[in-house]
Short mmCIF file of C-alpha atoms in Angstrom, two decimals:
data_model
loop_
_atom_site.label_atom_id
_atom_site.label_comp_id
_atom_site.label_asym_id
_atom_site.label_seq_id
_atom_site.Cartn_x
_atom_site.Cartn_y
_atom_site.Cartn_z
CA UNK W 1 82.21 81.45 59.70
CA UNK W 2 80.69 84.70 60.96
CA UNK W 3 77.01 85.24 60.25
CA UNK W 4 76.99 89.04 59.83
CA UNK W 5 78.55 91.21 57.15
CA UNK W 6 78.85 94.98 56.66
CA UNK W 7 79.36 96.32 53.14
CA UNK W 8 80.03 100.07 53.15
CA UNK W 9 81.05 102.71 50.62
CA UNK W 10 84.18 103.70 52.56
CA UNK W 11 85.82 103.35 55.98
CA UNK W 12 85.29 106.94 57.19
CA UNK W 13 87.53 107.79 60.14
CA UNK W 14 84.62 109.38 62.03
CA UNK W 15 82.71 106.07 62.06
CA UNK W 16 85.44 104.25 63.94
CA UNK W 17 83.44 104.26 67.20
CA UNK W 18 80.43 102.33 65.89
CA UNK W 19 82.52 100.05 63.66
CA UNK W 20 84.68 99.03 66.64
CA UNK W 21 81.57 98.23 68.70
CA UNK W 22 80.19 96.14 65.83
CA UNK W 23 83.56 94.40 65.65
CA UNK W 24 83.44 93.62 69.36
CA UNK W 25 79.77 92.84 70.01
CA UNK W 26 78.57 91.33 66.74
CA UNK W 27 81.89 90.05 65.43
CA UNK W 28 80.84 90.87 61.89
CA UNK W 29 83.09 91.01 58.84
CA UNK W 30 83.78 94.37 57.18
CA UNK W 31 84.12 95.23 53.49
CA UNK W 32 84.75 98.86 52.51
CA UNK W 33 84.93 100.79 49.27
CA UNK W 34 88.32 102.27 48.41
CA UNK W 35 87.69 105.99 48.01
CA UNK W 36 85.54 108.94 49.09
CA UNK W 37 87.01 112.30 48.12
CA UNK W 38 89.43 113.68 50.70
CA UNK W 39 87.83 111.98 53.74
CA UNK W 40 90.38 110.31 56.02
CA UNK W 41 90.26 106.49 56.07
CA UNK W 42 90.21 104.26 59.15
CA UNK W 43 93.35 102.27 59.82
CA UNK W 44 92.02 98.80 58.97
CA UNK W 45 94.17 97.34 61.76
CA UNK W 46 91.64 98.84 64.19
CA UNK W 47 89.07 96.23 63.10
CA UNK W 48 89.68 92.52 63.66
CA UNK W 49 86.84 91.71 61.28
CA UNK W 50 88.17 93.71 58.33
CA UNK W 51 88.31 91.41 55.31
CA UNK W 52 88.77 93.31 52.08
CA UNK W 53 88.72 96.66 50.35
CA UNK W 54 86.31 96.79 47.43
CA UNK W 55 86.89 98.94 44.36
CA UNK W 56 84.34 101.72 43.80
CA UNK W 57 84.02 102.06 40.03
CA UNK W 58 82.56 105.40 38.91
CA UNK W 59 79.89 105.20 36.22
CA UNK W 60 77.64 108.04 35.00
CA UNK W 61 77.13 111.07 37.27
CA UNK W 62 77.03 109.92 40.93
CA UNK W 63 76.34 106.30 40.04
CA UNK W 64 78.97 103.71 40.86
CA UNK W 65 79.54 99.96 41.19
CA UNK W 66 81.28 98.19 44.08
CA UNK W 67 83.44 95.52 42.48
CA UNK W 68 83.41 92.38 44.63
CA UNK W 69 80.26 93.19 46.60
CA UNK W 70 77.95 90.76 44.79
CA UNK W 71 80.20 87.77 45.44
CA UNK W 72 79.71 88.29 49.18
CA UNK W 73 76.06 87.28 48.82
CA UNK W 74 77.23 83.76 48.10
CA UNK W 75 79.37 83.53 51.22
CA UNK W 76 77.93 81.82 54.29
CA UNK W 77 76.69 85.03 55.90
CA UNK W 78 73.10 85.06 57.19
CA UNK W 79 72.65 88.82 57.64
CA UNK W 80 74.00 91.84 55.76
CA UNK W 81 74.09 95.56 56.47
CA UNK W 82 74.63 97.65 53.34
CA UNK W 83 74.93 101.39 52.92
CA UNK W 84 71.59 102.43 51.45
CA UNK W 85 72.73 104.53 48.48
CA UNK W 86 70.39 104.04 45.55
CA UNK W 87 73.08 105.25 43.12
CA UNK W 88 75.27 102.27 44.01
CA UNK W 89 74.07 99.94 41.24
CA UNK W 90 75.70 96.84 42.70
CA UNK W 91 73.50 97.32 45.79
CA UNK W 92 70.39 97.12 43.58
CA UNK W 93 71.52 93.80 42.15
CA UNK W 94 72.52 92.56 45.61
CA UNK W 95 69.04 93.36 46.99
CA UNK W 96 67.27 91.69 44.07
CA UNK W 97 69.38 88.52 44.26
CA UNK W 98 68.97 88.38 48.03
CA UNK W 99 65.22 88.00 47.48
CA UNK W 100 65.97 84.58 46.03
CA UNK W 101 67.67 83.51 49.26
CA UNK W 102 66.71 83.33 52.94
CA UNK W 103 69.30 85.97 53.82
CA UNK W 104 68.43 89.21 55.59
CA UNK W 105 69.51 92.57 54.14
CA UNK W 106 69.39 95.79 56.16
CA UNK W 107 70.02 99.19 54.56
CA UNK W 108 71.76 101.93 56.57
CA UNK W 109 70.69 105.23 55.03
CA UNK W 110 69.54 108.83 55.21
CA UNK W 111 66.24 107.68 53.76
CA UNK W 112 63.94 110.57 52.84
CA UNK W 113 64.82 114.28 52.90
CA UNK W 114 61.46 115.74 51.89
CA UNK W 115 62.72 117.47 48.74
CA UNK W 116 62.57 114.41 46.44
CA UNK W 117 61.18 114.92 42.94
CA UNK W 118 58.49 112.49 41.76
CA UNK W 119 61.08 110.48 39.81
CA UNK W 120 63.56 110.28 42.70
CA UNK W 121 60.73 109.44 45.10
CA UNK W 122 59.60 106.63 42.79
CA UNK W 123 63.15 105.23 42.55
CA UNK W 124 63.65 105.42 46.32
CA UNK W 125 60.36 103.65 47.02
CA UNK W 126 61.40 100.68 44.88
CA UNK W 127 64.94 100.64 46.27
CA UNK W 128 64.03 100.78 49.96
CA UNK W 129 61.15 98.30 49.52
CA UNK W 130 63.75 95.65 48.59
CA UNK W 131 65.33 95.75 52.08
CA UNK W 132 64.13 93.71 55.04
CA UNK W 133 64.79 96.57 57.45
CA UNK W 134 66.07 100.14 57.26
CA UNK W 135 68.37 101.97 59.69
CA UNK W 136 67.73 105.73 59.58
CA UNK W 137 69.76 108.65 60.93
CA UNK W 138 66.74 110.56 62.21
CA UNK W 139 63.05 110.74 63.07
CA UNK W 140 62.41 113.34 60.37
CA UNK W 141 63.21 110.77 57.68
CA UNK W 142 61.16 108.13 59.47
CA UNK W 143 58.04 110.32 59.56
CA UNK W 144 58.44 111.19 55.87
CA UNK W 145 58.81 107.52 54.92
CA UNK W 146 55.76 106.51 56.94
CA UNK W 147 53.85 109.19 55.01
CA UNK W 148 55.16 107.58 51.81
CA UNK W 149 53.59 104.27 52.81
CA UNK W 150 56.49 102.41 54.42
CA UNK W 151 55.68 100.21 57.40
CA UNK W 152 56.81 101.72 60.69
CA UNK W 153 57.98 98.26 61.81
CA UNK W 154 60.59 98.32 59.05
CA UNK W 155 62.06 101.73 60.00
CA UNK W 156 64.54 102.06 62.85
CA UNK W 157 66.15 105.34 63.94
CA UNK W 158 69.83 104.81 64.71
CA UNK W 159 70.96 108.48 64.78
CA UNK W 160 74.67 109.08 64.14
CA UNK W 161 77.87 109.09 66.13
CA UNK W 162 81.53 110.02 66.11
CA UNK W 163 84.40 108.40 68.02
CA UNK W 164 82.44 108.80 71.25
CA UNK W 165 84.58 106.79 73.69
CA UNK W 166 87.67 108.76 72.72
CA UNK W 167 85.72 112.02 72.96
CA UNK W 168 84.45 111.23 76.46
CA UNK W 169 87.96 110.35 77.56
CA UNK W 170 89.15 113.74 76.25
CA UNK W 171 86.10 115.63 77.57
CA UNK W 172 86.66 114.46 81.15
CA UNK W 173 90.05 116.21 81.18
CA UNK W 174 88.95 119.52 79.64
CA UNK W 175 89.35 122.81 81.47
CA UNK W 176 88.78 126.42 80.50
CA UNK W 177 91.84 127.87 78.81
CA UNK W 178 92.84 131.28 77.47
CA UNK W 179 93.96 130.14 74.00
CA UNK W 180 91.56 132.57 72.28
CA UNK W 181 92.35 135.64 74.35
CA UNK W 182 96.02 134.90 73.71
CA UNK W 183 95.58 134.51 69.97
CA UNK W 184 93.17 137.37 69.38
CA UNK W 185 94.46 139.67 72.15
CA UNK W 186 90.87 140.40 73.23
CA UNK W 187 88.05 138.81 75.20
CA UNK W 188 85.31 138.94 72.57
CA UNK W 189 82.90 135.99 72.35
CA UNK W 190 84.13 133.22 70.05
CA UNK W 191 82.15 131.59 67.22
CA UNK W 192 83.46 128.34 65.78
CA UNK W 193 82.91 126.11 62.77
CA UNK W 194 84.45 122.66 62.26
CA UNK W 195 84.07 120.68 59.06
CA UNK W 196 84.97 120.71 55.39
CA UNK W 197 84.99 124.15 53.79
CA UNK W 198 82.52 123.56 50.96
CA UNK W 199 79.90 125.72 49.22
CA UNK W 200 76.99 123.81 50.72
CA UNK W 201 78.11 124.94 54.20
CA UNK W 202 77.59 128.63 53.23
CA UNK W 203 80.42 129.74 55.50
CA UNK W 204 80.53 133.18 53.89
CA UNK W 205 77.35 133.89 55.90
CA UNK W 206 79.27 133.62 59.17
CA UNK W 207 81.83 136.18 58.03
CA UNK W 208 79.09 138.50 56.78
CA UNK W 209 77.27 138.12 60.10
CA UNK W 210 80.51 138.79 61.97
CA UNK W 211 81.10 141.96 59.94
CA UNK W 212 77.53 143.13 60.64
CA UNK W 213 77.99 142.51 64.37
CA UNK W 214 81.21 144.54 64.40
CA UNK W 215 79.41 147.41 62.67
CA UNK W 216 76.63 147.21 65.26
CA UNK W 217 79.08 147.39 68.17
CA UNK W 218 78.90 143.69 69.09
CA UNK W 219 82.34 142.34 68.10
CA UNK W 220 82.99 138.57 67.96
CA UNK W 221 85.93 136.39 66.98
CA UNK W 222 85.64 133.47 64.57
CA UNK W 223 87.58 130.19 64.53
CA UNK W 224 87.38 127.90 61.49
CA UNK W 225 88.72 124.34 61.70
CA UNK W 226 88.92 122.46 58.43
CA UNK W 227 90.03 122.79 54.83
CA UNK W 228 88.40 122.63 51.44
CA UNK W 229 87.53 124.29 48.16
CA UNK W 230 86.08 127.46 49.72
CA UNK W 231 89.09 128.45 51.82
CA UNK W 232 90.53 131.02 49.38
CA UNK W 233 87.11 132.62 48.87
CA UNK W 234 86.64 132.88 52.65
CA UNK W 235 90.10 134.39 53.09
CA UNK W 236 89.22 137.02 50.48
CA UNK W 237 86.00 137.88 52.29
CA UNK W 238 87.82 138.22 55.61
CA UNK W 239 90.28 140.60 53.94
CA UNK W 240 87.46 142.56 52.29
CA UNK W 241 85.86 143.24 55.69
CA UNK W 242 89.25 143.82 57.36
CA UNK W 243 88.62 141.03 59.87
CA UNK W 244 92.06 139.41 59.66
CA UNK W 245 92.71 140.06 63.36
CA UNK W 246 89.45 138.40 64.36
CA UNK W 247 89.32 135.24 62.22
CA UNK W 248 91.55 132.24 62.87
CA UNK W 249 91.85 129.64 60.11
CA UNK W 250 93.23 126.74 62.13
CA UNK W 251 93.32 124.33 59.17
CA UNK W 252 92.54 120.63 59.09
CA UNK W 253 92.72 118.84 62.44
CA UNK W 254 92.28 115.17 63.29
CA UNK W 255 93.79 115.12 66.79
CA UNK W 256 90.79 114.89 69.11
CA UNK W 257 92.48 116.56 72.09
CA UNK W 258 93.32 119.62 70.01
CA UNK W 259 89.84 119.78 68.47
CA UNK W 260 88.24 119.50 71.91
CA UNK W 261 90.14 122.50 73.29
CA UNK W 262 88.94 124.73 70.47
CA UNK W 263 85.29 123.67 70.73
CA UNK W 264 85.11 123.57 74.53
CA UNK W 265 86.47 127.10 74.86
CA UNK W 266 84.19 128.54 72.16
CA UNK W 267 80.85 130.17 72.96
CA UNK W 268 78.82 129.06 69.96
CA UNK W 269 79.14 126.86 66.87
CA UNK W 270 77.62 128.32 63.70
CA UNK W 271 76.87 126.20 60.62
CA UNK W 272 74.85 128.34 58.15
CA UNK W 273 74.40 125.57 55.55
CA UNK W 274 73.52 121.98 56.38
CA UNK W 275 74.94 121.09 59.77
CA UNK W 276 75.80 117.37 59.61
CA UNK W 277 78.41 115.94 61.97
CA UNK W 278 79.50 119.45 62.96
CA UNK W 279 76.57 119.55 65.40
CA UNK W 280 77.59 116.37 67.16
CA UNK W 281 81.24 117.35 67.40
CA UNK W 282 80.26 120.64 68.98
CA UNK W 283 77.63 119.31 71.39
CA UNK W 284 79.81 116.53 72.79
CA UNK W 285 82.17 119.23 74.08
CA UNK W 286 79.33 121.37 75.40
CA UNK W 287 79.05 124.11 72.77
CA UNK W 288 75.56 124.92 71.37
CA UNK W 289 74.88 125.07 67.64
CA UNK W 290 73.04 127.43 65.29
CA UNK W 291 72.01 126.30 61.81
CA UNK W 292 69.20 127.05 59.34
CA UNK W 293 65.55 126.06 59.73
CA UNK W 294 64.73 124.45 56.35
CA UNK W 295 64.87 120.79 57.29
CA UNK W 296 64.44 119.64 53.67
CA UNK W 297 67.92 121.05 53.05
CA UNK W 298 69.43 119.76 56.29
CA UNK W 299 71.38 116.69 57.26
CA UNK W 300 69.73 114.42 59.87
CA UNK W 301 72.03 115.61 62.66
CA UNK W 302 69.95 118.78 62.93
CA UNK W 303 67.77 116.71 65.27
CA UNK W 304 70.49 116.95 67.93
CA UNK W 305 69.69 120.67 68.17
CA UNK W 306 66.87 121.26 70.62
CA UNK W 307 65.67 124.83 70.13
CA UNK W 308 66.57 127.00 73.09
CA UNK W 309 68.40 124.17 74.88
CA UNK W 310 71.27 122.89 72.72
CA UNK W 311 71.12 125.61 70.09
CA UNK W 312 68.64 127.19 67.73
CA UNK W 313 67.64 127.71 64.09
CA UNK W 314 67.71 130.86 61.95
CA UNK W 315 65.72 131.57 58.81
CA UNK W 316 67.54 129.95 55.91
CA UNK W 317 69.77 132.38 53.97
CA UNK W 318 68.71 135.31 56.20
CA UNK W 319 71.86 136.96 57.59
CA UNK W 320 69.91 139.48 59.68
CA UNK W 321 68.12 136.66 61.46
CA UNK W 322 71.42 134.78 61.86
CA UNK W 323 72.91 137.85 63.56
CA UNK W 324 69.88 138.15 65.83
CA UNK W 325 70.06 134.47 66.85
CA UNK W 326 73.80 134.68 67.52
CA UNK W 327 73.30 137.74 69.73
CA UNK W 328 70.48 136.09 71.68
CA UNK W 329 72.62 133.04 72.41
CA UNK W 330 75.72 135.00 73.35
CA UNK W 331 73.65 136.99 75.85
CA UNK W 332 72.59 133.83 77.69
CA UNK W 333 74.27 133.73 81.11
CA UNK W 334 73.78 130.05 82.04
CA UNK W 335 76.82 128.65 80.18
CA UNK W 336 77.31 125.73 82.60
CA UNK W 337 73.67 124.63 82.20
CA UNK W 338 73.91 124.92 78.41
CA UNK W 339 77.08 122.85 78.39
CA UNK W 340 75.38 120.10 80.40
CA UNK W 341 72.36 120.05 78.06
CA UNK W 342 74.63 119.74 75.02
CA UNK W 343 76.55 116.86 76.58
CA UNK W 344 73.35 115.07 77.56
CA UNK W 345 71.97 115.13 74.03
CA UNK W 346 75.01 113.21 72.74
CA UNK W 347 75.31 110.96 75.79
CA UNK W 348 71.70 109.75 75.51
CA UNK W 349 71.20 109.33 71.77
CA UNK W 350 74.00 110.29 69.40
CA UNK W 351 76.63 107.73 70.36
CA UNK W 352 77.80 104.23 69.33
CA UNK W 353 76.32 102.60 72.45
CA UNK W 354 72.82 103.65 71.42
CA UNK W 355 73.53 102.62 67.82
CA UNK W 356 74.82 99.13 68.61
CA UNK W 357 71.70 98.36 70.63
CA UNK W 358 69.52 99.33 67.65
CA UNK W 359 71.67 97.29 65.25
CA UNK W 360 71.50 94.18 67.44
CA UNK W 361 67.76 94.53 67.90
CA UNK W 362 67.22 94.80 64.13
CA UNK W 363 69.61 92.03 63.10
CA UNK W 364 68.43 89.48 65.62
CA UNK W 365 64.69 90.18 65.73
#
């Protein structure tokens, strides 16, 4: 019987890299929830240790229960890694019951954002205090939790990752191509966004910035990869500004080789709302990232952006400042050096190899 068990809300396709390493190097068993909006699911055949899909039962608001999760506590596992979502009520019960055993429970979580209300902060303190150790996506959350009284020895920064091995394989074959000059019939600089088209991403800001840049005599093209609820609104805004010839809605893409060509040949990735995994996808193919500067409203991946080296930050919700930051970056001449810096950030920290070393150190300490 294996000694380690992962219980997660869903088998997100973009976590395949780290899950496969856990499968290989820890030989743990995997249990995943059955749904998460429109996010693509991993093919379970990719994981030898996959055991069962659990049913996520929606309760009130964002709260839910993972049917079948509690029974796993009574299996012969010694160590568990659970997704650290305090609105998963079965995880609360799991943590409390685990206190009556000698079993180790590690939570994998965003932790603290810095915008928690007193009530949410109180709930989170109780919830996270029930875990033996906590895996965090960034140092920002770690610092905030230390300030909240958590022991530093309990907090471990794991960062985040995508399907890194596949991406490196693709990256090594990339070459400059003229796909944008062919499509747009011009040689303007190219801005790109990749991710789900949702309100929280504030993608209308990119189109407004693009329009402003055209009016100021600094034309740029825009490529948007992804789909979602905001697509029709964005199409309307493009039409309003008469930018149809300079905006390319590629649609949803999962083929890594195709994605890589778009990102690699772009000049700059712009994510006006929270940046999330978009930053990592862009940096691994050597394209710097601009996002907003209010870290309370960011996702932990903003830490992959090193100001002036792998991208920069603009004043949140300030389109004039966004335009200024875009112009400054597009005027930089050292594209090869920028590309190398972007690659290095992912190669050193934001990859499954770094993550598996942290996981092993925490589980077996």
